[in-house]
Amino acid sequence: MRGGRFGRPPRRDERLRTESLNRKAAIPTGSQSGRESERDPADAPAVELVGITKQFPGVLANDDISLTVRHGEVHCLLGENGAGKSTLISILSGMVRPDAGEIRVGGRMVQIDSPRAALELGVGTVYQHSTLVRALTVLENLLLGETRGLRLDVEAARARLAEVAATLGVEIDADAPAGELALGRQQQVEIVKALWRGSRVLILDEPTSMLTPQGVAELQKVLRRLKETGISVIFITHKLHEALAVADRITILRAGRVVGAIETAELEGSSAEEVQGRIVRLMFGEDARAVADVAELRTDLEGEQAPLDEQRSEAATLLALSRVSARPVGGFDPGLEEVSLELAEGEILGIAGMDGNGQRSLAEVIAGERALSAGEIRLYGVPVERLDVSARQKLGLRYVTDDRLGEGIVSSLPVSLNLFLKRIGQRPFWRHGRIEHRSVEREAQSLVKAFDVRTPSISTRAGALSGGNVQKVVLARELSFEPKVVVFNKPTYGLDLRTTSTVRDMIRGLARGGGAALVISTDLDELLDLCGRILVLSGGRLVGEVENGPNAGERVGELMVGAGDVAAA
Amino acid sequence: MSELLTRTFLTALISGGLIAGVSLMFTALGETISERAGVLNIGLEGMMLVGAYIGFVGAYYGHSFWVGFAAGIAGGAFASLFMVVLCVRLGLDQIVVGIAITLAGEGITSVLQDTQFGSTYPRLGAPPTVAIPVLSDIPVVGKSVFDQPLIVYLGLVAVGAVSWIFRRTNAGLNLRAAGEKPEALDAAGVSVVATRSYAALCTGAFAGLGGAYLSIVGAGTFTPFMTQGQGFMAIVIAMLARGKPLWVVLGSFLFGISLSVATALQLAGINISTDVVNLLPFIAIMVALVAFARRSYLPPALALPYVRGAR
Ligand SMILES: Nc1ncnc2c1ncn2[C@@H]1O[C@H](COP(=O)(O)OP(=O)(O)OP(=O)(O)O)[C@@H](O)[C@H]1O
Ligand SMILES: [Mg+2]
């Protein structure tokens, strides 16, 4: 049953996505009549934000933002990294106190000074960074915060879970530890949690950045269902096609200000290109040209990729894995089983698969962070499996982790030191055991500039940067000082269109300059955009290889699903 | 002769081990509570000493063991107020504040003892005990194990109660979340600061009771530094018990026995340098840490102050 849910061939989702782009406003119009009849015209809007302002050290994150969310509408917030989207919704959910501004819920002026106050007003939130406690079961996570009575009312919670899950049309194992669920499933638990206390307003901050196409399609269905029950949804995403597929209205933020609002119904009659052009111009202003050719804006990705590695057979093999195995980790990574692959000079090789199928192990085994239990890894033909991380680093092997906040940066250290974390003790940044502040600062300034990291200064704590800028810090560190072979794990999740395009250009530049990249991603569009060849990873094994070309996406999807079914059986 | 020797030795070992074990049990149980909530309480040693001193004073002047225990609880809880205010509320470093509490507790109780009882050395009588029928008739160990003051049985009940609270109540769940992922608890609408404050207070109260047990039942008097590092041992026990109260009991009695070996050997007239013997409990800790460190579990948010919206 559960397998069946994810077991749908992704072809449909591809179609869904393209359709929604081409039909533009068709979906909102379709459901609009129903919505109009439900809404009492005399009724005040579900939520009104008026003149919200929030200043962080060195950044005006929200600058006099006003926003209205009507009953039963899906309201999308778009904007580049650091535009202030998360800050705005955190103010509505009681996590951040605004410096100025008013909030009205159902027409009544309210003070939201804690998450509890927001919950009591019927505002439920799924935050950008998960708030599930991994060690607790699903049921315990849902019961969290209950204060009525002494004992945990497990039976009532079970019944409530069944009820909410039925509204959403999902199926959730109540007794599984939350940390052992697949990411898509965790996302569903978060939504159940946000709706748990009968919320009328649901906030979703980038819920799709880690989901597979199937997961995204499923979430969109859930949103439509919620809309029918009159719940208002605030939805943050970086993907235009998702916004266009579900939103009734789109508000666009730039540098803390509202720079545009669009009723999707208005868009009827204009072409997909016009709509996108308009939104992109609003999002990036002057810089809009920089994103003109991002893959996400095109609908006909497949087959247009001219493989960079046409003469692959002649190019030297830079990285080779032969029959590499690694032990499983906890409940969330199955490890590796006899994985063999070759990465040639100038090649960008893709690894597709649903999250939690051994991607982490693969990346860490290559980087040297995890021991392998069998097999051999050769770099430029030389076995390296006995070398440690920093020795492999020096050979030009780099790893851009997907765990940005955990492993990627030290959030309490300044940006400058984060850029040199892996060069501690090395000249010219360290001399006689002491840090050379001047050369670190000089080099950091130039890296920050080269990689366009948006930060108030190089001495700002790295943890205060927005998601996209944290990723740029990680990239700046890993892609400087002569990288040769780079493993990218989900290189662009959570990044805005422009940063996505910058990162992909960097990856292409690396390959063109004689290096090679192994790109691990759950985002099929990304792999189709970048790679000449795509391998499919499932349950820790490579289950197939697809040359990029016509129908490549479909074939990769079939391999992912097919292998999943075999594993489930 | 050797028969008598082993007998004295065993009795002394077990009864001494139980006394140290019971006070360790109270203290480690308390530490388990705050560790689960994400507060690392390095100040246990100081809280125990405060509890031991005030407990003794209460029992001595109140002419009641129960007044003594209550005073010990109050004293420990008072000492932990510094932890609550400085660490949980103001977010200061828990290790630094913990060490300060230990040093202050050691110093202040020594000075008070010296000024108040420095020349009189008063002692309390033995507390009344409750013998468990049948079991207390077992030869050698029966009398020393199954004939205990009521507070010991209450302590075992407390262990069960804490275990139940952790697993089955709303408060227990919130407590665990505060140590695992405070932002999740906050997002669920429960104050992390309040949850951790209550936990830290409970820890102080249990440590105070542990100290009071030591002075009132164990020694019958208060002597400076009488806890002999038990507060630190309790931290190790709580870590190795992975937040499970039942394991706390087992660990406490094992360490308690190792603490009482010194006295037992002396009573039995065996001559080993006391310096060596006094090292035993700490060697036991090293061994336990080396052998079981892999199984110790610390909540991810332990010792990290929580500030809403910070990142
Ligand atoms: N707690 C904080 N302390 C300091 N600065 C912060 C804090 N939270 C946010 N900021 C800053 O405020 C700005 C807006 O951040 P916010 O997280 O709202 O952006 P966003 O639009 O959600 O971006 P993203 O798409 O990357 O998630 C950024 O420049 C960020 O660095
Ligand atoms: Mg954000």
XYZ file of N, CA, C and O in Angstrom, chain B residues 105-184:
320
model
N 30.119 25.341 47.329
C 29.500 24.393 48.271
C 30.542 23.819 49.218
O 30.336 23.743 50.434
N 31.699 23.429 48.664
C 32.755 22.861 49.506
C 33.234 23.884 50.533
O 33.327 23.591 51.728
N 33.496 25.087 50.031
C 34.056 26.113 50.913
C 33.073 26.534 51.989
O 33.391 26.512 53.189
N 31.887 26.881 51.571
C 30.925 27.435 52.528
C 30.564 26.422 53.611
O 30.543 26.738 54.799
N 30.309 25.168 53.207
C 29.923 24.192 54.236
C 31.075 23.917 55.194
O 30.862 23.713 56.386
N 32.330 23.924 54.691
C 33.462 23.697 55.594
C 33.551 24.799 56.634
O 33.728 24.538 57.830
N 33.408 26.039 56.161
C 33.511 27.171 57.085
C 32.378 27.117 58.115
O 32.605 27.255 59.325
N 31.159 26.875 57.634
C 30.023 26.828 58.550
C 30.197 25.725 59.581
O 29.971 25.909 60.780
N 30.620 24.574 59.129
C 30.806 23.457 60.043
C 31.826 23.828 61.116
O 31.626 23.571 62.296
N 32.910 24.478 60.663
C 33.972 24.821 61.586
C 33.497 25.814 62.650
O 33.775 25.650 63.844
N 32.737 26.841 62.199
C 32.302 27.840 63.179
C 31.221 27.278 64.096
O 31.157 27.601 65.275
N 30.352 26.426 63.551
C 29.201 26.000 64.344
C 29.483 24.771 65.208
O 29.119 24.708 66.364
N 30.137 23.772 64.592
C 30.339 22.525 65.319
C 31.813 22.204 65.491
O 32.174 21.095 65.876
N 32.675 23.177 65.230
C 34.110 22.930 65.215
C 34.643 22.368 66.514
O 35.624 21.636 66.533
N 33.990 22.680 67.637
C 34.548 22.206 68.906
C 33.657 21.169 69.585
O 34.090 20.470 70.491
N 32.392 21.047 69.113
C 31.469 20.152 69.833
C 31.349 18.771 69.215
O 31.095 17.796 69.915
N 31.516 18.697 67.902
C 31.345 17.426 67.206
C 30.096 16.662 67.603
O 30.180 15.546 68.117
N 28.903 17.215 67.420
C 27.691 16.483 67.796
C 27.435 15.330 66.833
O 27.859 15.364 65.690
N 26.753 14.328 67.312
C 26.392 13.177 66.466
C 24.910 12.889 66.609
O 24.314 13.117 67.659
N 24.343 12.346 65.562
C 22.950 11.892 65.637
C 22.960 10.408 65.953
O 23.923 9.705 65.659
N 21.874 9.930 66.532
C 21.760 8.497 66.784
C 21.449 7.765 65.492
O 21.273 8.366 64.446
N 21.386 6.440 65.606
C 21.052 5.662 64.418
C 19.573 5.846 64.089
O 18.744 5.882 64.997
N 19.252 5.954 62.803
C 17.843 6.134 62.424
C 17.085 4.822 62.569
O 17.680 3.758 62.484
N 15.765 4.903 62.825
C 14.969 3.679 62.907
C 14.945 3.002 61.541
O 14.978 3.673 60.514
N 14.933 1.683 61.546
C 14.925 0.964 60.272
C 13.671 0.113 60.159
O 13.009 -0.166 61.151
N 13.374 -0.263 58.947
C 12.239 -1.152 58.694
C 12.800 -2.416 58.075
O 13.421 -2.378 57.016
N 12.622 -3.532 58.755
C 13.156 -4.786 58.241
C 12.129 -5.463 57.348
O 10.938 -5.465 57.652
N 12.605 -5.984 56.239
C 11.694 -6.747 55.384
C 11.663 -8.158 55.941
O 12.707 -8.801 56.069
N 10.482 -8.651 56.297
C 10.390 -9.983 56.893
C 11.018 -11.020 55.967
O 11.041 -10.821 54.752
N 11.467 -12.114 56.562
C 12.083 -13.234 55.857
C 13.437 -12.846 55.248
O 14.464 -13.356 55.651
N 13.441 -11.890 54.292
C 14.676 -11.548 53.598
C 15.740 -11.063 54.566
O 16.923 -11.361 54.420
N 15.294 -10.338 55.603
C 16.288 -9.782 56.514
C 16.884 -10.860 57.413
O 17.827 -10.604 58.145
N 16.335 -12.065 57.336
C 16.891 -13.151 58.148
C 17.985 -13.925 57.427
O 18.602 -14.820 57.997
N 18.214 -13.605 56.168
C 19.287 -14.278 55.441
C 20.599 -14.008 56.175
O 20.864 -12.871 56.567
N 21.431 -15.061 56.373
C 22.680 -14.832 57.106
C 23.626 -13.882 56.381
O 23.546 -13.735 55.168
N 24.480 -13.248 57.113
C 25.481 -12.273 56.669
C 24.858 -11.045 56.001
O 24.868 -9.955 56.543
N 24.303 -11.211 54.779
C 23.845 -10.033 54.062
C 22.460 -9.559 54.494
O 22.133 -8.388 54.340
N 21.649 -10.453 55.016
C 20.253 -10.125 55.307
C 20.086 -8.852 56.103
O 19.403 -7.921 55.677
N 20.787 -8.803 57.216
C 20.630 -7.673 58.123
C 21.086 -6.362 57.461
O 20.431 -5.329 57.561
N 22.198 -6.437 56.734
C 22.721 -5.174 56.195
C 21.989 -4.717 54.935
O 22.025 -3.548 54.587
N 21.340 -5.647 54.234
C 20.676 -5.237 52.998
C 19.195 -4.954 53.206
O 18.665 -3.960 52.726
N 18.526 -5.833 53.953
C 17.066 -5.747 53.987
C 16.505 -5.156 55.263
O 15.376 -5.414 55.639
N 17.327 -4.375 55.940
C 16.858 -3.709 57.146
C 17.324 -2.256 57.071
O 18.379 -1.897 57.557
N 16.536 -1.450 56.390
C 16.980 -0.109 56.019
C 16.019 0.956 56.534
O 14.850 0.689 56.768
N 16.506 2.197 56.659
C 15.587 3.293 56.991
C 14.526 3.429 55.901
O 14.784 3.143 54.729
N 13.366 3.918 56.278
C 12.248 4.042 55.358
C 12.618 4.834 54.101
O 12.182 4.538 52.992
N 13.487 5.852 54.275
C 13.824 6.734 53.150
C 14.440 5.953 51.991
O 14.273 6.300 50.820
N 15.136 4.846 52.305
C 15.753 4.051 51.239
C 14.668 3.415 50.370
O 14.743 3.438 49.134
N 13.635 2.869 51.039
C 12.548 2.259 50.256
C 11.832 3.327 49.441
O 11.466 3.117 48.288
N 11.660 4.504 50.065
C 11.023 5.606 49.326
C 11.872 5.989 48.106
O 11.350 6.302 47.041
N 13.194 5.931 48.289
C 14.093 6.249 47.173
C 13.880 5.302 46.004
O 13.825 5.718 44.849
N 13.727 4.007 46.331
C 13.493 3.039 45.248
C 12.169 3.317 44.553
O 12.053 3.198 43.330
N 11.165 3.717 45.350
C 9.885 4.087 44.753
C 10.080 5.291 43.821
O 9.541 5.342 42.709
N 10.912 6.243 44.281
C 11.155 7.435 43.454
C 11.775 7.053 42.116
O 11.438 7.613 41.073
N 12.685 6.061 42.141
C 13.305 5.625 40.888
C 12.230 5.132 39.922
O 12.175 5.524 38.748
N 11.324 4.287 40.450
C 10.242 3.786 39.608
C 9.369 4.924 39.112
O 8.978 4.958 37.939
N 9.110 5.873 39.996
C 8.229 6.977 39.627
C 8.862 7.820 38.518
O 8.194 8.163 37.533
N 10.152 8.111 38.655
C 10.814 8.929 37.627
C 10.803 8.192 36.289
O 10.520 8.766 35.236
N 11.061 6.890 36.367
C 11.053 6.100 35.150
C 9.674 6.162 34.480
O 9.553 6.318 33.261
N 8.640 6.076 35.303
C 7.266 6.135 34.775
C 6.978 7.525 34.180
O 6.406 7.643 33.101
N 7.429 8.543 34.902
C 7.192 9.908 34.411
C 7.859 10.110 33.052
O 7.263 10.648 32.129
N 9.093 9.638 32.914
C 9.785 9.770 31.625
C 8.992 9.129 30.501
O 8.867 9.682 29.422
N 8.474 7.926 30.773
C 7.893 7.161 29.678
C 6.423 7.454 29.420
O 5.956 7.350 28.295
N 5.691 7.805 30.474
C 4.250 7.781 30.309
C 3.522 9.109 30.498
O 2.309 9.143 30.409
N 4.246 10.162 30.814
C 3.501 11.395 31.083
C 3.871 12.510 30.102
O 4.924 12.474 29.468
N 2.993 13.459 29.989
C 3.240 14.622 29.137
C 4.485 15.359 29.590
O 5.330 15.745 28.785
N 4.597 15.534 30.905
C 5.740 16.265 31.433
C 7.046 15.548 31.071
O 8.029 16.182 30.676
N 7.037 14.223 31.187
C 8.234 13.453 30.883
C 8.632 13.576 29.419
O 9.806 13.704 29.076
N 7.625 13.551 28.554
C 7.888 13.674 27.120
C 8.491 15.041 26.809
O 9.475 15.162 26.077
N 7.905 16.075 27.397
C 8.417 17.426 27.168
C 9.855 17.551 27.658
O 10.697 18.187 27.030
N 10.112 16.922 28.789
C 11.450 16.941 29.367
C 12.466 16.325 28.409
O 13.530 16.878 28.149
N 12.114 15.165 27.862
C 13.033 14.498 26.932
C 13.262 15.365 25.704
O 14.377 15.478 25.208
N 12.184 15.988 25.216
C 12.334 16.820 24.019
C 13.245 18.012 24.291
O 13.994 18.439 23.419
N 13.201 18.523 25.528
C 14.037 19.683 25.855
C 15.515 19.350 25.716
O 16.331 20.214 25.416
N 15.869 18.086 25.937
C 17.264 17.688 25.795
C 17.594 17.209 24.396
O 18.708 17.346 23.928
N 16.615 16.625 23.717
C 16.875 16.104 22.380
C 16.877 17.224 21.351
O 17.727 17.281 20.482
N 15.870 18.075 21.405
C 15.742 19.118 20.390
C 14.854 20.225 20.929
O 13.650 20.231 20.691
N 15.443 21.157 21.679
C 14.622 22.170 22.345
C 13.776 22.989 21.382
O 12.662 23.384 21.727
N 14.271 23.234 20.164
C 13.472 24.034 19.236
C 12.168 23.327 18.893
O 11.155 23.982 18.633
N 12.184 21.984 18.920
C 10.948 21.256 18.637
C 9.943 21.464 19.770
O 8.747 21.652 19.547
